[in-house]
C-alpha positions as semicolon CSV with decimal commas, in nm:
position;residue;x (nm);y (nm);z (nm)
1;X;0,450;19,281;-3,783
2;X;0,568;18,905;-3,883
3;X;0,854;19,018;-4,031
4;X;0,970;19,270;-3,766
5;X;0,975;19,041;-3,464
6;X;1,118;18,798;-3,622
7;X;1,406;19,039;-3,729
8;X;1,413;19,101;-3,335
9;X;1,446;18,789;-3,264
10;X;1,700;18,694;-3,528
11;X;1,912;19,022;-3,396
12;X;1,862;18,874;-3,067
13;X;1,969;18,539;-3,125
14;X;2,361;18,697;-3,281
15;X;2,375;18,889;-2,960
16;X;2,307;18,651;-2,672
17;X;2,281;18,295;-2,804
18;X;2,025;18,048;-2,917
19;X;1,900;17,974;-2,549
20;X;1,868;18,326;-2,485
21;X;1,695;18,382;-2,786
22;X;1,448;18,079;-2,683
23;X;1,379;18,277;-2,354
24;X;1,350;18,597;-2,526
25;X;1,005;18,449;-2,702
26;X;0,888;18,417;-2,347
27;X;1,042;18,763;-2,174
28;X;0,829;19,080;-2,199
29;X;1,101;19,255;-2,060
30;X;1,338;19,181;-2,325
31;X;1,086;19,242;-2,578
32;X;1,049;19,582;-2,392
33;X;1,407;19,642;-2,435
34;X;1,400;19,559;-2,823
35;X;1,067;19,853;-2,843
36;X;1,069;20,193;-2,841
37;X;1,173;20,381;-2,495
38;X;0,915;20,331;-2,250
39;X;0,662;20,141;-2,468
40;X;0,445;19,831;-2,299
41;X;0,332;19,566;-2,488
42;X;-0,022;19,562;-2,413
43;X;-0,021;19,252;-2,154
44;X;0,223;19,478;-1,980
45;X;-0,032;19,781;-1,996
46;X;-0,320;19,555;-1,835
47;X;-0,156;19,468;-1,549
48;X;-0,070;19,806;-1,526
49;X;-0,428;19,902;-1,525
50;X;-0,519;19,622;-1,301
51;X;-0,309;19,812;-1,020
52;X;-0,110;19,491;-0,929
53;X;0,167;19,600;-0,644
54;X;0,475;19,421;-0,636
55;X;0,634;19,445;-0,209
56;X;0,981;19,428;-0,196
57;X;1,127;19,422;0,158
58;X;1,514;19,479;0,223
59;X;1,624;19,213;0,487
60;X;2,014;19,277;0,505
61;X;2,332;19,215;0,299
62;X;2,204;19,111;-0,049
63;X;1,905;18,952;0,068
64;X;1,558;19,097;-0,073
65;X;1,204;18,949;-0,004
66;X;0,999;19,004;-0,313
67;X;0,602;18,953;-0,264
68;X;0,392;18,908;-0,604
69;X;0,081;18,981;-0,646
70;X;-0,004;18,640;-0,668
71;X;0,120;18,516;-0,332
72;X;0,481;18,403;-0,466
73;X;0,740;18,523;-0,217
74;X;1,122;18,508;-0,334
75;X;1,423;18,572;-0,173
76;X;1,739;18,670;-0,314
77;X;2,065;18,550;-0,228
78;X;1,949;18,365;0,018
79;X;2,171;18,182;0,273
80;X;1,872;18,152;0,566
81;X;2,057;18,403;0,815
82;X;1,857;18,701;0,694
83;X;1,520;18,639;0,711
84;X;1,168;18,872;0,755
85;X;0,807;18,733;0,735
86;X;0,712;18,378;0,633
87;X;0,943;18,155;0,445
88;X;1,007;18,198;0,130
89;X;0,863;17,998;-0,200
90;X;1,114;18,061;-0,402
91;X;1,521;18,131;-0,333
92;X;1,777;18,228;-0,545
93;X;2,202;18,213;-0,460
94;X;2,505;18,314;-0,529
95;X;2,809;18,115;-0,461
96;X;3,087;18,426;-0,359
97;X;3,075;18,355;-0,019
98;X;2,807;18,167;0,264
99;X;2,606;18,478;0,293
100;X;2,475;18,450;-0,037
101;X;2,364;18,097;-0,083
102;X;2,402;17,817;0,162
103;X;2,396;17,442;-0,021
104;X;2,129;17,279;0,299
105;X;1,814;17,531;0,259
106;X;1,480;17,450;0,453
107;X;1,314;17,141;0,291
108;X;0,994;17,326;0,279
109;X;1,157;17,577;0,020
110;X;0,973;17,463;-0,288
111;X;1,218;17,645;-0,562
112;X;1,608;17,658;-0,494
113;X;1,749;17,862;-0,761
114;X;2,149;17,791;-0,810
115;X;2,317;18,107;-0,987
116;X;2,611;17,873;-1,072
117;X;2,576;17,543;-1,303
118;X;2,579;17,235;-1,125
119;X;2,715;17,055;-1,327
120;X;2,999;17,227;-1,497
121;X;2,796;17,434;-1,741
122;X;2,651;17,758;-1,699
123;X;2,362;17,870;-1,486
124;X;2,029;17,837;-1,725
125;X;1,715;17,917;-1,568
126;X;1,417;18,037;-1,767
127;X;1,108;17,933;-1,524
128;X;0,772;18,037;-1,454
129;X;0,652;17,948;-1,084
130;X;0,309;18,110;-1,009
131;X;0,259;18,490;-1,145
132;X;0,621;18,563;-1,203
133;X;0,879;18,434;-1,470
134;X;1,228;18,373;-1,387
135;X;1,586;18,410;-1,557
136;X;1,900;18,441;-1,504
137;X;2,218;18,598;-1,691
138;X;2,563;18,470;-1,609
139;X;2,879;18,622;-1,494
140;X;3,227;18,532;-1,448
141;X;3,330;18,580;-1,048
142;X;3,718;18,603;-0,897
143;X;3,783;18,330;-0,659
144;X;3,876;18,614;-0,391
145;X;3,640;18,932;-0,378
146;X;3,669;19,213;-0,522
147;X;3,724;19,367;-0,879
148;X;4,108;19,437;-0,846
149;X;4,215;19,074;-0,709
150;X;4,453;18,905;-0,857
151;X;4,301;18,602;-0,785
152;X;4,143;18,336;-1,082
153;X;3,824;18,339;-1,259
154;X;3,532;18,119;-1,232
155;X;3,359;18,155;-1,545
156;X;2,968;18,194;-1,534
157;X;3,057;18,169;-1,150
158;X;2,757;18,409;-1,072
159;X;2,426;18,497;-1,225
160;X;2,195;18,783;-1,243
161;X;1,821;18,693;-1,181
162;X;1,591;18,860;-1,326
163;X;1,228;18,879;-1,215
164;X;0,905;18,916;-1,455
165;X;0,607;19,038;-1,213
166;X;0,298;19,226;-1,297
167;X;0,453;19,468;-1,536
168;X;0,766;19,475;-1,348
169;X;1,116;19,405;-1,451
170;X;1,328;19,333;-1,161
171;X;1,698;19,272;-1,178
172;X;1,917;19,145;-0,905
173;X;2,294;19,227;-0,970
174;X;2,431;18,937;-0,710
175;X;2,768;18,897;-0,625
176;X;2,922;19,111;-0,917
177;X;3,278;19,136;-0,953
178;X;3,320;19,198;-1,352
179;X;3,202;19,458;-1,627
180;X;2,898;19,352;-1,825
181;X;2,995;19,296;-2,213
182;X;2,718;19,422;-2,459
183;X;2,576;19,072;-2,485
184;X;2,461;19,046;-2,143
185;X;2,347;19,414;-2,136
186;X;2,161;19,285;-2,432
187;X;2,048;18,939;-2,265
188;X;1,942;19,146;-1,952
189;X;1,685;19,361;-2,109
190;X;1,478;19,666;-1,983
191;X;1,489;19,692;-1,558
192;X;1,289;19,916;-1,399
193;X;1,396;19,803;-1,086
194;X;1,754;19,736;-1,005
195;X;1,916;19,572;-0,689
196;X;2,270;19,684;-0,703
197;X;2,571;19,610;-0,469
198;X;2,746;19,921;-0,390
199;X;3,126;19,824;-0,098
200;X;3,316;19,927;-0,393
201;X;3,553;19,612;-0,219
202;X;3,438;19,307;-0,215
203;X;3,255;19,297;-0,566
204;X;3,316;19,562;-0,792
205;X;3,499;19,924;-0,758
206;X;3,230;20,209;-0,717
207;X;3,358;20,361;-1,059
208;X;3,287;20,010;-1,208
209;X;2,928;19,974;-1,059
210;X;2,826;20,340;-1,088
211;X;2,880;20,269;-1,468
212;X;2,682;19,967;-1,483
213;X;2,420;20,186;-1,259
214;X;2,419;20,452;-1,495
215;X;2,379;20,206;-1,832
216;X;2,062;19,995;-1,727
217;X;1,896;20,321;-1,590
218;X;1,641;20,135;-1,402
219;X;1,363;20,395;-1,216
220;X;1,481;20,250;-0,906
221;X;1,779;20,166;-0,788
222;X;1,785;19,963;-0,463
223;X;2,129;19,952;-0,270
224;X;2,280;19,630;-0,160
225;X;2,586;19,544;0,064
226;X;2,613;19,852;0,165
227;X;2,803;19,816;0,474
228;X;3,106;19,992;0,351
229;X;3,089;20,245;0,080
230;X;2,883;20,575;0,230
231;X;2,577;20,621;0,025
232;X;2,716;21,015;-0,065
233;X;3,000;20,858;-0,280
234;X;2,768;20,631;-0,482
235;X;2,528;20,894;-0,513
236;X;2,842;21,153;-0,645
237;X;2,940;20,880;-0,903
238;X;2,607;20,850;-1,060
239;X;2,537;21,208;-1,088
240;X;2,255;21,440;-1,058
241;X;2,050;21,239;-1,313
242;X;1,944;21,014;-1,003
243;X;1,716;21,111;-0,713
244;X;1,775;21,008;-0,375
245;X;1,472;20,880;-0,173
246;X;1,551;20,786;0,163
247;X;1,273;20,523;0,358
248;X;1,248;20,497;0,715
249;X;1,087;20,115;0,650
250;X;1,275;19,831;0,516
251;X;0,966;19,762;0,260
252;X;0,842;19,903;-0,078
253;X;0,501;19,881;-0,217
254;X;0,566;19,962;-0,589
255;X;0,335;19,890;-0,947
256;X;0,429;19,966;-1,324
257;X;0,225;20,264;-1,230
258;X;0,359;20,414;-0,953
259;X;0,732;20,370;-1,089
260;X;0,905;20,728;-1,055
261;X;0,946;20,955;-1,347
262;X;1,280;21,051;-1,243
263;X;1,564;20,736;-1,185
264;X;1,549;20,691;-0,793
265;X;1,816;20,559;-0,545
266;X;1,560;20,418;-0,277
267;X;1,719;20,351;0,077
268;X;1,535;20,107;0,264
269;X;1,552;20,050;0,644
270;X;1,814;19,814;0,723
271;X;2,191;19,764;0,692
């Protein structure tokens, strides 16, 4: 057993880098990805059994509140304009544009997340606050939106965040504007629960996230800035292997239990 995950690990560390390697010691859901389809590691089968719920609550744009069982509440892509319930403990951002971060949060915030390196290196966040562990993957981002501008690159301009709660693996896509190489597929891991932005304009072209969609294969896909693509054409792109489950609430109580058998496209409330 020795000997195996440290031949994970070493395979690990040629596709995503010593750091990532480091965090990969501490990630259940990358050494989820690295098992056999569908297998838990048995901390991951206890919290199962221990029913913990994760609440995930769709406030608008990109922004999602995520409640742990634990009493952590995060917010994604945060810039303080859409808000729902208390404030939140932790916030992560996104630097495309001021609805996705904003640089003067609340003071009472206790965790401000950058996805972009403050200073001049990459994004690196590998943190555990309370009952869920944090991490983040980084991706380039145009200077103007969208996939097809001609505009320059910021490298490691954006990040994915990934969220380690109760069993859960939680991805949020952020700002995306580029295809994900097989290293970052690889530092991403298993998600079974995906937060995916679906304009097809101002981040990436509906062919280009419907692929991305279709590769991580989370059991639930959660929609994000949708004000412009009609949910019918993402649906068409990802094909019949998805399930569409419409919500007339803007929150989801969910556990490593109750996870659908069948890949889901859930539509909260909200716009």
């Amino acid at each position: 057993m020795l000997r195996l995950l440290s031949a994970v690990f070493a395979l690990l560390g040629s596709l995503i880098g010593p750091a990532l390697a480091q965090d990969a010691r501490r990630s259940e859901c990358l050494a989820m990805a690295n098992g056999p389809t569908r297998a838990a590691p048995v901390s991951f089968r206890q919290a199962a059994a221990a029913k913990d719920e994760v609440t995930i609550t769709y406030a608008g744009h990109s922004t999602y509140y995520i409640d742990t069982p634990g009493g952590v509440r995060i917010a994604t892509d945060y810039s303080g304009v859409y808000r729902t319930g208390r404030l939140p403990d932790v916030v992560t951002m996104n630097r495309a544009h001021s609805t996705h971060y904003t640089l003067f949060p609340d003071s009472r915030i206790a965790h401000v997340l950058h996805g972009w390196g403050d200073d001049g290196q990459p994004a690196h966040i590998a943190e555990r606050i309370g009952d869920v562990y944090i991490r983040n993957v980084t991706t380039d981002i145009r200077r103007y939106f969208g996939e097809d501008s001609d505009g320059p690159m910021i490298k490691d301009g954006n990040s994915i965040f990934i969220f380690e709660i109760a069993g859960l693996c939680i991805g949020h896509l952020g700002h995306l504007h580029v295809k994900l190489d097989e290293s970052q597929f690889a530092a991403i891991g298993r998600l079974d629960i995906v937060m995916v932005p679906i304009d097809g304009t101002y981040t990436m072209s509906l062919g280009g996230i419907s692929e991305i969609t279709k590769r991580l294969r989370a059991s639930v896909v959660l929609p994000m800035h949708r004000f412009m693509t009609p949910l019918e054409d993402f649906m068409q792109r990802i094909g019949n292997q998805f399930e569409i489950d419409r919500r007339g609430e803007r929150s989801l109580t969910i556990s490593q239990e109750t996870l659908p058998s069948t890949p889901t496209v859930i539509i909260l409330d909200g716009v």
